[in-house]
Amino acid sequence: MAENTDVVVIGGGYAGVMAANRLTQRDDVTVTLINPRRTFVERIRLHQLVGGSDDAVVDYAKILADRVRLTVDTVTRIDAAGRRLTLASGGTVDYDYLIYAVGSGSADPRVPGAAEHAYPLADLEEAERLRSVVAAAPASAAVSVVGAGPAGIETAAELAEAGRTVTLVCGGVLGPYLHPRGRRAVAGRLAKLGVTVLDGPDTLVTEVTREAVWLADGRELPSEVTIWTAGFGVPDLAARSGLSTDALGRLRTDETLTSVDDPRIVAAGDSAAPSDLPFRLGCQSAVQLGPQATETVLSRIAGANPTPIDVGFAGQCLSLGRRSGVFQFARRNDVAISLYLGGRLGGKVKEFVCRSTVWQLAYEARKPGLRTWWVKDSKRGQLLRAKHGEAPDTAGRAA
């Protein structure tokens, strides 16, 4: 009888759960998922937690395969040479293969006063803390949301719809990912909700105090509650463990998601930097990278060559309160196009995406390995060739 192979997944987010579930398709693989929380966090609903319309958590029993052993703890160090993990509780866990899926979180704002007086919104604990702060603030309190990416836009809309006085400080362009048509739709809905949008280069935040936000053009913006959504970072576990990382701290891998330092370590999700060309952070890439990281591990166990990753995008969806939203369509290489869905239909699509993402996790738990399709991005090969200075492949191109 063949010996069991111990595979450990660090991180129980979208990528980690998909990876762990898919590993159970082989009976001779023992799967351990290490996560600091007992419940799965729906990060794409954290703005709803702040607004009070959702708790943004799902019981792991609903989305995790029965054969996956959940260990509630935090990994403090990876000993790649010894294939051993050190836990915050003081224990250790050995592995044959490791899937590194630690996700992302708040970045150091590097703006005077922001760490002391602004409230980040990138994980469950931050969202719960902010929910308490918002609930305790007077109804007339001025709320400022710094950062105009999805988290900032959705949080501003959620709180404005609840009756709060909200200013969205973009620090540049509103919704940088969006096509101009989609951006106008978002701006229009925010205006209807009463959100004051401050955009342009002069709206960079230079300082945050207890009662105000200061902008690059010298303006002082009164703010009793300041919410910081500008930028994300990744845990420094890989760097602290002596593994190669990119400038943001993501684990550097090849195109099979294998660490450039160790063939027994594979990365997935926001914490992976394949070929130093990482994908956009978010669940859309995570639910594709998690299963493909597992396929790399299973290929190595079987003595086969892993297949390069193939990840593509459909666009970006935003909720604009509970009754509206925008789905911005994009090319598969993640470039927005002029087509979008707005209004109530856009809101329904956003809610469908949130629900279907959890459904995908549960489906992989019940039927591991059956999903074989990915959104293909034919442009990635061109980017890789350009990065390495190779001649473009013109075969089959129309004249």
mmCIF file of C-alpha atoms in Angstrom:
data_model
loop_
_atom_site.group_PDB
_atom_site.id
_atom_site.type_symbol
_atom_site.label_atom_id
_atom_site.label_comp_id
_atom_site.label_asym_id
_atom_site.label_seq_id
_atom_site.Cartn_x
_atom_site.Cartn_y
_atom_site.Cartn_z
ATOM 1 C CA MET A 1 0.000 0.000 0.000
ATOM 2 C CA ALA A 2 1.326 3.411 -0.925
ATOM 3 C CA GLU A 3 2.191 5.776 1.909
ATOM 4 C CA ASN A 4 0.056 8.805 2.537
ATOM 5 C CA THR A 5 1.318 12.187 1.398
ATOM 6 C CA ASP A 6 0.796 15.011 3.879
ATOM 7 C CA VAL A 7 -0.201 18.284 2.215
ATOM 8 C CA VAL A 8 -0.708 21.381 4.348
ATOM 9 C CA VAL A 9 -2.541 24.475 3.154
ATOM 10 C CA ILE A 10 -1.788 27.733 4.970
ATOM 11 C CA GLY A 11 -4.768 30.060 4.761
ATOM 12 C CA GLY A 12 -8.488 29.353 4.664
ATOM 13 C CA GLY A 13 -9.613 32.022 2.227
ATOM 14 C CA TYR A 14 -10.996 31.559 -1.276
ATOM 15 C CA ALA A 15 -7.787 30.092 -2.738
ATOM 16 C CA GLY A 16 -6.932 27.984 0.298
ATOM 17 C CA VAL A 17 -10.355 26.371 0.601
ATOM 18 C CA MET A 18 -10.495 25.591 -3.122
ATOM 19 C CA ALA A 19 -7.019 24.066 -2.935
ATOM 20 C CA ALA A 20 -7.739 21.986 0.170
ATOM 21 C CA ASN A 21 -11.020 20.644 -1.179
ATOM 22 C CA ARG A 22 -9.496 19.648 -4.510
ATOM 23 C CA LEU A 23 -6.727 17.720 -2.759
ATOM 24 C CA THR A 24 -9.290 15.264 -1.374
ATOM 25 C CA GLN A 25 -9.823 13.674 -4.790
ATOM 26 C CA ARG A 26 -6.898 11.391 -3.903
ATOM 27 C CA ASP A 27 -7.437 8.952 -1.029
ATOM 28 C CA ASP A 28 -3.712 8.712 -0.330
ATOM 29 C CA VAL A 29 -3.362 12.440 0.437
ATOM 30 C CA THR A 30 -3.878 13.739 3.971
ATOM 31 C CA VAL A 31 -5.012 17.363 3.919
ATOM 32 C CA THR A 32 -4.574 19.887 6.728
ATOM 33 C CA LEU A 33 -5.832 23.461 6.472
ATOM 34 C CA ILE A 34 -4.321 25.941 8.929
ATOM 35 C CA ASN A 35 -6.280 29.141 9.470
ATOM 36 C CA PRO A 36 -6.400 31.659 12.334
ATOM 37 C CA ARG A 37 -10.234 31.688 12.447
ATOM 38 C CA ARG A 38 -12.893 29.000 12.896
ATOM 39 C CA THR A 39 -15.130 30.492 10.222
ATOM 40 C CA PHE A 40 -14.649 31.399 6.579
ATOM 41 C CA VAL A 41 -14.638 35.126 5.884
ATOM 42 C CA GLU A 42 -16.511 36.444 2.838
ATOM 43 C CA ARG A 43 -14.196 39.360 2.217
ATOM 44 C CA ILE A 44 -16.375 40.581 -0.631
ATOM 45 C CA ARG A 45 -19.097 41.229 1.963
ATOM 46 C CA LEU A 46 -17.058 43.092 4.588
ATOM 47 C CA HIS A 47 -18.627 46.414 3.587
ATOM 48 C CA GLN A 48 -22.004 44.828 4.346
ATOM 49 C CA LEU A 49 -20.792 43.853 7.802
ATOM 50 C CA VAL A 50 -19.852 47.489 8.421
ATOM 51 C CA GLY A 51 -23.276 48.613 7.197
ATOM 52 C CA GLY A 52 -25.058 45.991 9.278
ATOM 53 C CA SER A 53 -26.690 43.958 6.486
ATOM 54 C CA ASP A 54 -24.527 40.792 6.666
ATOM 55 C CA ASP A 55 -22.110 39.099 9.066
ATOM 56 C CA ALA A 56 -19.700 38.184 6.209
ATOM 57 C CA VAL A 57 -18.875 34.723 7.584
ATOM 58 C CA VAL A 58 -19.715 31.149 6.553
ATOM 59 C CA ASP A 59 -19.335 28.002 8.641
ATOM 60 C CA TYR A 60 -16.480 25.887 7.309
ATOM 61 C CA ALA A 61 -18.738 22.835 7.657
ATOM 62 C CA LYS A 62 -20.716 24.172 4.679
ATOM 63 C CA ILE A 63 -17.778 24.648 2.322
ATOM 64 C CA LEU A 64 -14.934 22.396 3.479
ATOM 65 C CA ALA A 65 -14.661 18.716 2.556
ATOM 66 C CA ASP A 66 -15.043 16.284 5.443
ATOM 67 C CA ARG A 67 -11.568 14.876 4.871
ATOM 68 C CA VAL A 68 -9.877 18.248 5.354
ATOM 69 C CA ARG A 69 -8.577 18.656 8.899
ATOM 70 C CA LEU A 70 -8.988 22.262 10.060
ATOM 71 C CA THR A 71 -6.349 23.520 12.489
ATOM 72 C CA VAL A 72 -7.206 26.882 14.019
ATOM 73 C CA ASP A 73 -3.821 28.494 14.522
ATOM 74 C CA THR A 74 -1.327 30.847 12.890
ATOM 75 C CA VAL A 75 1.883 29.772 11.149
ATOM 76 C CA THR A 76 4.806 31.873 12.364
ATOM 77 C CA ARG A 77 7.627 30.260 10.369
ATOM 78 C CA ILE A 78 8.186 27.901 7.461
ATOM 79 C CA ASP A 79 11.237 25.651 7.717
ATOM 80 C CA ALA A 80 11.540 24.687 4.067
ATOM 81 C CA ALA A 81 14.622 22.520 4.565
ATOM 82 C CA GLY A 82 12.970 20.548 7.370
ATOM 83 C CA ARG A 83 9.475 20.659 5.827
ATOM 84 C CA ARG A 84 8.084 21.876 9.095
ATOM 85 C CA LEU A 85 5.815 24.719 10.201
ATOM 86 C CA THR A 86 5.986 26.484 13.539
ATOM 87 C CA LEU A 87 2.662 27.587 14.995
ATOM 88 C CA ALA A 88 1.818 30.533 17.236
ATOM 89 C CA SER A 89 0.476 28.063 19.813
ATOM 90 C CA GLY A 90 3.963 26.582 20.123
ATOM 91 C CA GLY A 91 3.326 23.406 18.165
ATOM 92 C CA THR A 92 4.767 22.246 14.847
ATOM 93 C CA VAL A 93 3.303 20.618 11.749
ATOM 94 C CA ASP A 94 5.295 18.560 9.253
ATOM 95 C CA TYR A 95 4.428 18.402 5.571
ATOM 96 C CA ASP A 96 5.415 16.689 2.341
ATOM 97 C CA TYR A 97 3.979 19.515 0.220
ATOM 98 C CA LEU A 98 2.865 22.980 1.219
ATOM 99 C CA ILE A 99 0.315 25.275 -0.425
ATOM 100 C CA TYR A 100 0.932 28.874 0.576
ATOM 101 C CA ALA A 101 -2.377 30.746 0.436
ATOM 102 C CA VAL A 102 -2.098 33.337 3.199
ATOM 103 C CA GLY A 103 -4.086 35.959 1.267
ATOM 104 C CA SER A 104 -3.809 39.705 1.723
ATOM 105 C CA GLY A 105 -4.724 42.370 4.251
ATOM 106 C CA SER A 106 -4.314 46.033 5.048
ATOM 107 C CA ALA A 107 -1.151 47.781 3.951
ATOM 108 C CA ASP A 108 0.817 50.258 6.036
ATOM 109 C CA PRO A 109 -0.831 53.566 5.039
ATOM 110 C CA ARG A 110 2.451 55.519 5.416
ATOM 111 C CA VAL A 111 0.461 58.717 5.881
ATOM 112 C CA PRO A 112 0.971 60.663 9.110
ATOM 113 C CA GLY A 113 -1.824 59.918 11.553
ATOM 114 C CA ALA A 114 -3.544 57.261 9.434
ATOM 115 C CA ALA A 115 -2.466 54.325 11.578
ATOM 116 C CA GLU A 116 -3.655 56.085 14.726
ATOM 117 C CA HIS A 117 -6.876 57.726 13.559
ATOM 118 C CA ALA A 118 -8.164 55.840 10.498
ATOM 119 C CA TYR A 119 -9.944 52.481 10.466
ATOM 120 C CA PRO A 120 -8.736 49.882 7.926
ATOM 121 C CA LEU A 121 -11.138 47.425 6.307
ATOM 122 C CA ALA A 122 -9.360 44.374 4.950
ATOM 123 C CA ASP A 123 -10.188 41.551 7.359
ATOM 124 C CA LEU A 124 -12.952 40.388 9.665
ATOM 125 C CA GLU A 125 -11.588 41.875 12.869
ATOM 126 C CA GLU A 126 -11.057 45.273 11.259
ATOM 127 C CA ALA A 127 -14.576 45.239 9.838
ATOM 128 C CA GLU A 128 -16.100 44.257 13.188
ATOM 129 C CA ARG A 129 -14.209 47.019 14.941
ATOM 130 C CA LEU A 130 -15.328 49.553 12.337
ATOM 131 C CA ARG A 131 -18.921 48.348 12.618
ATOM 132 C CA SER A 132 -18.849 49.151 16.344
ATOM 133 C CA VAL A 133 -17.322 52.584 15.707
ATOM 134 C CA VAL A 134 -19.927 53.478 13.083
ATOM 135 C CA ALA A 135 -22.787 52.226 15.252
ATOM 136 C CA ALA A 136 -21.571 54.341 18.183
ATOM 137 C CA ALA A 137 -21.116 57.510 16.110
ATOM 138 C CA PRO A 138 -23.937 60.088 15.994
ATOM 139 C CA ALA A 139 -26.165 59.883 12.936
ATOM 140 C CA SER A 140 -24.878 63.301 11.875
ATOM 141 C CA ALA A 141 -21.194 62.313 12.125
ATOM 142 C CA ALA A 142 -19.083 63.094 9.061
ATOM 143 C CA VAL A 143 -17.663 59.892 7.582
ATOM 144 C CA SER A 144 -14.712 59.909 5.174
ATOM 145 C CA VAL A 145 -13.747 56.876 3.099
ATOM 146 C CA VAL A 146 -10.198 57.084 1.733
ATOM 147 C CA GLY A 147 -9.548 55.047 -1.395
ATOM 148 C CA ALA A 148 -11.763 54.667 -4.465
ATOM 149 C CA GLY A 149 -11.220 51.030 -5.383
ATOM 150 C CA PRO A 150 -13.979 48.437 -4.865
ATOM 151 C CA ALA A 151 -13.733 48.424 -1.060
ATOM 152 C CA GLY A 152 -13.924 52.204 -0.824
ATOM 153 C CA ILE A 153 -16.759 52.600 -3.323
ATOM 154 C CA GLU A 154 -18.852 49.817 -1.816
ATOM 155 C CA THR A 155 -18.330 50.983 1.758
ATOM 156 C CA ALA A 156 -19.199 54.581 0.898
ATOM 157 C CA ALA A 157 -22.390 53.490 -0.877
ATOM 158 C CA GLU A 158 -23.410 51.103 1.909
ATOM 159 C CA LEU A 159 -23.079 53.732 4.631
ATOM 160 C CA ALA A 160 -24.706 56.489 2.578
ATOM 161 C CA GLU A 161 -27.698 54.296 1.879
ATOM 162 C CA ALA A 162 -27.976 53.765 5.644
ATOM 163 C CA GLY A 163 -28.298 57.528 6.070
ATOM 164 C CA ARG A 164 -24.709 58.474 6.879
ATOM 165 C CA THR A 165 -23.034 61.645 5.597
ATOM 166 C CA VAL A 166 -20.183 60.230 3.498
ATOM 167 C CA THR A 167 -17.296 61.725 1.557
ATOM 168 C CA LEU A 168 -15.300 59.450 -0.737
ATOM 169 C CA VAL A 169 -11.709 60.681 -1.042
ATOM 170 C CA CYS A 170 -10.300 59.110 -4.197
ATOM 171 C CA GLY A 171 -6.705 60.296 -4.123
ATOM 172 C CA GLY A 172 -6.860 60.121 -7.906
ATOM 173 C CA VAL A 173 -9.450 58.573 -10.226
ATOM 174 C CA LEU A 174 -12.755 57.148 -9.035
ATOM 175 C CA GLY A 175 -12.658 53.411 -9.725
ATOM 176 C CA PRO A 176 -9.304 53.209 -11.566
ATOM 177 C CA TYR A 177 -10.184 49.798 -13.022
ATOM 178 C CA LEU A 178 -13.439 50.988 -14.593
ATOM 179 C CA HIS A 179 -14.059 52.000 -18.178
ATOM 180 C CA PRO A 180 -15.158 55.680 -18.385
ATOM 181 C CA ARG A 181 -18.741 54.581 -19.088
ATOM 182 C CA GLY A 182 -18.814 52.329 -16.046
ATOM 183 C CA ARG A 183 -17.170 55.074 -13.990
ATOM 184 C CA ARG A 184 -19.916 57.538 -14.935
ATOM 185 C CA ALA A 185 -22.532 55.014 -13.851
ATOM 186 C CA VAL A 186 -20.849 54.552 -10.477
ATOM 187 C CA ALA A 187 -20.476 58.309 -10.003
ATOM 188 C CA GLY A 188 -24.139 58.822 -10.837
ATOM 189 C CA ARG A 189 -25.331 56.276 -8.310
ATOM 190 C CA LEU A 190 -23.048 57.651 -5.584
ATOM 191 C CA ALA A 191 -24.442 61.121 -6.258
ATOM 192 C CA LYS A 192 -28.016 59.822 -5.857
ATOM 193 C CA LEU A 193 -27.027 58.293 -2.530
ATOM 194 C CA GLY A 194 -25.644 61.641 -1.398
ATOM 195 C CA VAL A 195 -21.960 60.651 -1.399
ATOM 196 C CA THR A 196 -19.578 63.563 -1.963
ATOM 197 C CA VAL A 197 -16.850 62.327 -4.304
ATOM 198 C CA LEU A 198 -13.502 64.126 -4.227
ATOM 199 C CA ASP A 199 -11.269 62.980 -7.074
ATOM 200 C CA GLY A 200 -8.174 64.168 -8.911
ATOM 201 C CA PRO A 201 -4.474 64.332 -7.987
ATOM 202 C CA ASP A 202 -5.059 67.084 -5.407
ATOM 203 C CA THR A 203 -7.153 64.731 -3.298
ATOM 204 C CA LEU A 204 -4.237 62.630 -2.081
ATOM 205 C CA VAL A 205 -4.409 62.434 1.701
ATOM 206 C CA THR A 206 -1.377 63.958 3.414
ATOM 207 C CA GLU A 207 -2.429 63.638 7.062
ATOM 208 C CA VAL A 208 -5.180 62.185 9.221
ATOM 209 C CA THR A 209 -6.116 63.583 12.618
ATOM 210 C CA ARG A 210 -8.779 62.575 15.094
ATOM 211 C CA GLU A 211 -11.284 64.991 13.562
ATOM 212 C CA ALA A 212 -10.073 65.712 10.036
ATOM 213 C CA VAL A 213 -8.438 64.529 6.826
ATOM 214 C CA TRP A 214 -5.931 66.846 5.139
ATOM 215 C CA LEU A 215 -5.549 66.813 1.356
ATOM 216 C CA ALA A 216 -2.628 67.587 -0.948
ATOM 217 C CA ASP A 217 -4.182 70.895 -2.044
ATOM 218 C CA GLY A 218 -4.291 72.105 1.558
ATOM 219 C CA ARG A 219 -7.973 71.423 2.218
ATOM 220 C CA GLU A 220 -9.062 70.268 5.652
ATOM 221 C CA LEU A 221 -11.937 67.813 5.475
ATOM 222 C CA PRO A 222 -13.853 67.399 8.766
ATOM 223 C CA SER A 223 -14.093 63.690 9.543
ATOM 224 C CA GLU A 224 -15.324 62.103 12.746
ATOM 225 C CA VAL A 225 -14.928 58.578 11.331
ATOM 226 C CA THR A 226 -12.164 58.002 8.761
ATOM 227 C CA ILE A 227 -12.141 54.671 6.921
ATOM 228 C CA TRP A 228 -8.939 53.627 5.127
ATOM 229 C CA THR A 229 -9.297 51.363 2.077
ATOM 230 C CA ALA A 230 -6.331 52.676 0.052
ATOM 231 C CA GLY A 231 -4.096 49.736 -0.741
ATOM 232 C CA PHE A 232 -3.535 46.161 0.375
ATOM 233 C CA GLY A 233 -0.511 44.221 1.594
ATOM 234 C CA VAL A 234 0.319 40.563 2.150
ATOM 235 C CA PRO A 235 1.576 38.801 5.292
ATOM 236 C CA ASP A 236 5.350 38.675 5.603
ATOM 237 C CA LEU A 237 5.479 34.957 6.491
ATOM 238 C CA ALA A 238 7.354 33.971 3.312
ATOM 239 C CA ALA A 239 9.930 36.741 3.694
ATOM 240 C CA ARG A 240 10.433 35.974 7.404
ATOM 241 C CA SER A 241 10.984 32.330 6.476
ATOM 242 C CA GLY A 242 13.759 33.173 4.012
ATOM 243 C CA LEU A 243 11.756 32.488 0.843
ATOM 244 C CA SER A 244 11.986 34.693 -2.239
ATOM 245 C CA THR A 245 9.274 37.339 -2.481
ATOM 246 C CA ASP A 246 8.426 40.281 -4.697
ATOM 247 C CA ALA A 247 8.398 43.897 -3.524
ATOM 248 C CA LEU A 248 4.939 43.510 -1.971
ATOM 249 C CA GLY A 249 5.916 40.318 -0.149
ATOM 250 C CA ARG A 250 4.173 37.779 -2.386
ATOM 251 C CA LEU A 251 5.900 34.414 -2.813
ATOM 252 C CA ARG A 252 7.785 34.314 -6.099
ATOM 253 C CA THR A 253 6.883 31.292 -8.223
ATOM 254 C CA ASP A 254 7.149 29.971 -11.752
ATOM 255 C CA GLU A 255 4.153 29.547 -14.069
ATOM 256 C CA THR A 256 3.097 26.345 -12.266
ATOM 257 C CA LEU A 257 2.852 28.298 -8.991
ATOM 258 C CA THR A 258 5.893 26.461 -7.635
ATOM 259 C CA SER A 259 8.207 28.462 -5.379
ATOM 260 C CA VAL A 260 11.442 29.471 -7.092
ATOM 261 C CA ASP A 261 13.225 28.212 -3.965
ATOM 262 C CA ASP A 262 11.567 24.885 -3.241
ATOM 263 C CA PRO A 263 9.600 22.487 -5.507
ATOM 264 C CA ARG A 264 7.545 21.302 -2.539
ATOM 265 C CA ILE A 265 6.095 24.741 -1.853
ATOM 266 C CA VAL A 266 3.291 25.986 -4.121
ATOM 267 C CA ALA A 267 1.483 29.324 -3.817
ATOM 268 C CA ALA A 268 -2.075 30.402 -4.623
ATOM 269 C CA GLY A 269 -4.243 33.492 -4.423
ATOM 270 C CA ASP A 270 -3.245 37.005 -3.440
ATOM 271 C CA SER A 271 0.048 35.865 -1.895
ATOM 272 C CA ALA A 272 1.432 34.395 -5.153
ATOM 273 C CA ALA A 273 3.638 36.200 -7.667
ATOM 274 C CA PRO A 274 4.002 33.849 -10.661
ATOM 275 C CA SER A 275 6.853 34.930 -12.941
ATOM 276 C CA ASP A 276 6.807 38.325 -11.171
ATOM 277 C CA LEU A 277 3.558 39.026 -13.055
ATOM 278 C CA PRO A 278 0.950 38.570 -10.311
ATOM 279 C CA PHE A 279 -2.756 38.681 -10.988
ATOM 280 C CA ARG A 280 -5.159 41.268 -9.631
ATOM 281 C CA LEU A 281 -5.918 40.613 -5.985
ATOM 282 C CA GLY A 282 -9.385 39.220 -5.310
ATOM 283 C CA CYS A 283 -11.613 36.174 -5.224
ATOM 284 C CA GLN A 284 -11.931 36.049 -9.030
ATOM 285 C CA SER A 285 -8.294 35.020 -9.406
ATOM 286 C CA ALA A 286 -8.185 33.103 -6.110
ATOM 287 C CA VAL A 287 -10.885 30.584 -7.032
ATOM 288 C CA GLN A 288 -8.916 29.783 -10.195
ATOM 289 C CA LEU A 289 -5.439 29.730 -8.648
ATOM 290 C CA GLY A 290 -6.405 27.520 -5.698
ATOM 291 C CA PRO A 291 -7.402 24.481 -7.777
ATOM 292 C CA GLN A 292 -4.487 24.965 -10.155
ATOM 293 C CA ALA A 293 -2.048 25.041 -7.226
ATOM 294 C CA THR A 294 -3.492 21.703 -6.163
ATOM 295 C CA GLU A 295 -3.090 20.301 -9.671
ATOM 296 C CA THR A 296 0.587 21.225 -9.497
ATOM 297 C CA VAL A 297 0.973 19.338 -6.203
ATOM 298 C CA LEU A 298 -0.945 16.301 -7.454
ATOM 299 C CA SER A 299 1.155 16.227 -10.626
ATOM 300 C CA ARG A 300 4.347 16.171 -8.571
ATOM 301 C CA ILE A 301 2.990 13.395 -6.357
ATOM 302 C CA ALA A 302 2.198 11.403 -9.493
ATOM 303 C CA GLY A 303 5.653 12.074 -10.947
ATOM 304 C CA ALA A 304 4.258 14.152 -13.823
ATOM 305 C CA ASN A 305 5.127 17.627 -15.045
ATOM 306 C CA PRO A 306 2.729 20.310 -13.768
ATOM 307 C CA THR A 307 0.727 22.344 -16.247
ATOM 308 C CA PRO A 308 1.285 26.124 -16.418
ATOM 309 C CA ILE A 309 -1.495 28.236 -14.950
ATOM 310 C CA ASP A 310 -4.240 29.678 -17.106
ATOM 311 C CA VAL A 311 -6.234 32.428 -15.401
ATOM 312 C CA GLY A 312 -8.559 34.949 -16.980
ATOM 313 C CA PHE A 313 -11.065 37.553 -15.870
ATOM 314 C CA ALA A 314 -14.648 38.476 -16.654
ATOM 315 C CA GLY A 315 -14.623 41.972 -15.150
ATOM 316 C CA GLN A 316 -15.341 43.651 -11.844
ATOM 317 C CA CYS A 317 -18.621 43.891 -9.951
ATOM 318 C CA LEU A 318 -19.520 46.536 -7.393
ATOM 319 C CA SER A 319 -22.458 46.824 -5.058
ATOM 320 C CA LEU A 320 -23.763 50.362 -4.666
ATOM 321 C CA GLY A 321 -25.971 49.844 -1.656
ATOM 322 C CA ARG A 322 -28.472 46.999 -1.336
ATOM 323 C CA ARG A 323 -30.540 47.906 -4.373
ATOM 324 C CA SER A 324 -28.038 48.788 -7.091
ATOM 325 C CA GLY A 325 -24.676 47.895 -8.528
ATOM 326 C CA VAL A 326 -22.405 47.867 -11.556
ATOM 327 C CA PHE A 327 -20.881 44.898 -13.338
ATOM 328 C CA GLN A 328 -17.991 46.153 -15.430
ATOM 329 C CA PHE A 329 -17.152 43.730 -18.242
ATOM 330 C CA ALA A 330 -13.529 43.224 -19.235
ATOM 331 C CA ARG A 331 -11.371 41.360 -21.685
ATOM 332 C CA ARG A 332 -9.963 38.132 -20.349
ATOM 333 C CA ASN A 333 -6.628 39.842 -19.741
ATOM 334 C CA ASP A 334 -8.412 42.072 -17.193
ATOM 335 C CA VAL A 335 -8.768 45.253 -19.252
ATOM 336 C CA ALA A 336 -12.168 46.929 -18.850
ATOM 337 C CA ILE A 337 -14.323 47.515 -21.927
ATOM 338 C CA SER A 338 -17.210 49.906 -22.521
ATOM 339 C CA LEU A 339 -19.901 47.329 -21.706
ATOM 340 C CA TYR A 340 -21.394 47.292 -18.203
ATOM 341 C CA LEU A 341 -24.582 46.396 -16.359
ATOM 342 C CA GLY A 342 -25.938 48.969 -13.939
ATOM 343 C CA GLY A 343 -28.850 49.743 -11.633
ATOM 344 C CA ARG A 344 -30.923 46.980 -10.072
ATOM 345 C CA LEU A 345 -29.668 44.429 -12.605
ATOM 346 C CA GLY A 346 -26.069 45.279 -11.713
ATOM 347 C CA GLY A 347 -26.905 44.841 -8.035
ATOM 348 C CA LYS A 348 -28.511 41.450 -8.664
ATOM 349 C CA VAL A 349 -25.461 40.296 -10.642
ATOM 350 C CA LYS A 350 -23.191 41.375 -7.777
ATOM 351 C CA GLU A 351 -25.274 39.408 -5.269
ATOM 352 C CA PHE A 352 -25.280 36.397 -7.608
ATOM 353 C CA VAL A 353 -21.476 36.560 -7.809
ATOM 354 C CA CYS A 354 -21.195 36.657 -4.008
ATOM 355 C CA ARG A 355 -23.498 33.664 -3.608
ATOM 356 C CA SER A 356 -21.999 31.684 -6.472
ATOM 357 C CA THR A 357 -18.473 32.106 -5.129
ATOM 358 C CA VAL A 358 -19.455 30.335 -1.908
ATOM 359 C CA TRP A 359 -21.316 27.763 -4.000
ATOM 360 C CA GLN A 360 -18.118 27.055 -5.946
ATOM 361 C CA LEU A 361 -16.274 26.311 -2.705
ATOM 362 C CA ALA A 362 -19.022 23.938 -1.554
ATOM 363 C CA TYR A 363 -19.183 22.252 -4.961
ATOM 364 C CA GLU A 364 -15.443 21.551 -4.888
ATOM 365 C CA ALA A 365 -15.900 20.035 -1.415
ATOM 366 C CA ARG A 366 -18.587 17.647 -2.689
ATOM 367 C CA LYS A 367 -17.066 16.837 -6.083
ATOM 368 C CA PRO A 368 -13.321 17.563 -5.942
ATOM 369 C CA GLY A 369 -11.554 17.771 -9.273
ATOM 370 C CA LEU A 370 -14.611 17.879 -11.526
ATOM 371 C CA ARG A 371 -14.192 21.522 -12.446
ATOM 372 C CA THR A 372 -11.759 21.593 -15.350
ATOM 373 C CA TRP A 373 -12.577 24.872 -17.080
ATOM 374 C CA TRP A 374 -10.850 28.177 -16.512
ATOM 375 C CA VAL A 375 -11.346 31.596 -18.039
ATOM 376 C CA LYS A 376 -8.495 31.664 -20.546
ATOM 377 C CA ASP A 377 -6.214 34.667 -21.053
ATOM 378 C CA SER A 378 -4.300 34.397 -24.295
ATOM 379 C CA LYS A 379 -2.443 37.644 -23.567
ATOM 380 C CA ARG A 380 -0.388 36.282 -20.647
ATOM 381 C CA GLY A 381 1.962 34.410 -22.958
ATOM 382 C CA GLN A 382 2.683 37.651 -24.783
ATOM 383 C CA LEU A 383 3.435 39.411 -21.502
ATOM 384 C CA LEU A 384 5.812 36.648 -20.463
ATOM 385 C CA ARG A 385 7.653 36.756 -23.785
ATOM 386 C CA ALA A 386 7.913 40.537 -23.590
ATOM 387 C CA LYS A 387 9.223 40.295 -20.024
ATOM 388 C CA HIS A 388 11.961 37.918 -21.120
ATOM 389 C CA GLY A 389 12.731 39.902 -24.261
ATOM 390 C CA GLU A 390 11.628 37.152 -26.615
ATOM 391 C CA ALA A 391 10.222 37.720 -30.092
ATOM 392 C CA PRO A 392 6.412 37.722 -30.226
ATOM 393 C CA ASP A 393 4.640 34.652 -31.551
ATOM 394 C CA THR A 394 2.952 35.673 -34.795
ATOM 395 C CA ALA A 395 1.811 32.197 -35.829
ATOM 396 C CA GLY A 396 -1.814 32.167 -36.882
ATOM 397 C CA ARG A 397 -2.159 35.966 -36.693
ATOM 398 C CA ALA A 398 -4.301 37.529 -39.398
ATOM 399 C CA ALA A 399 -2.523 39.794 -41.824
#
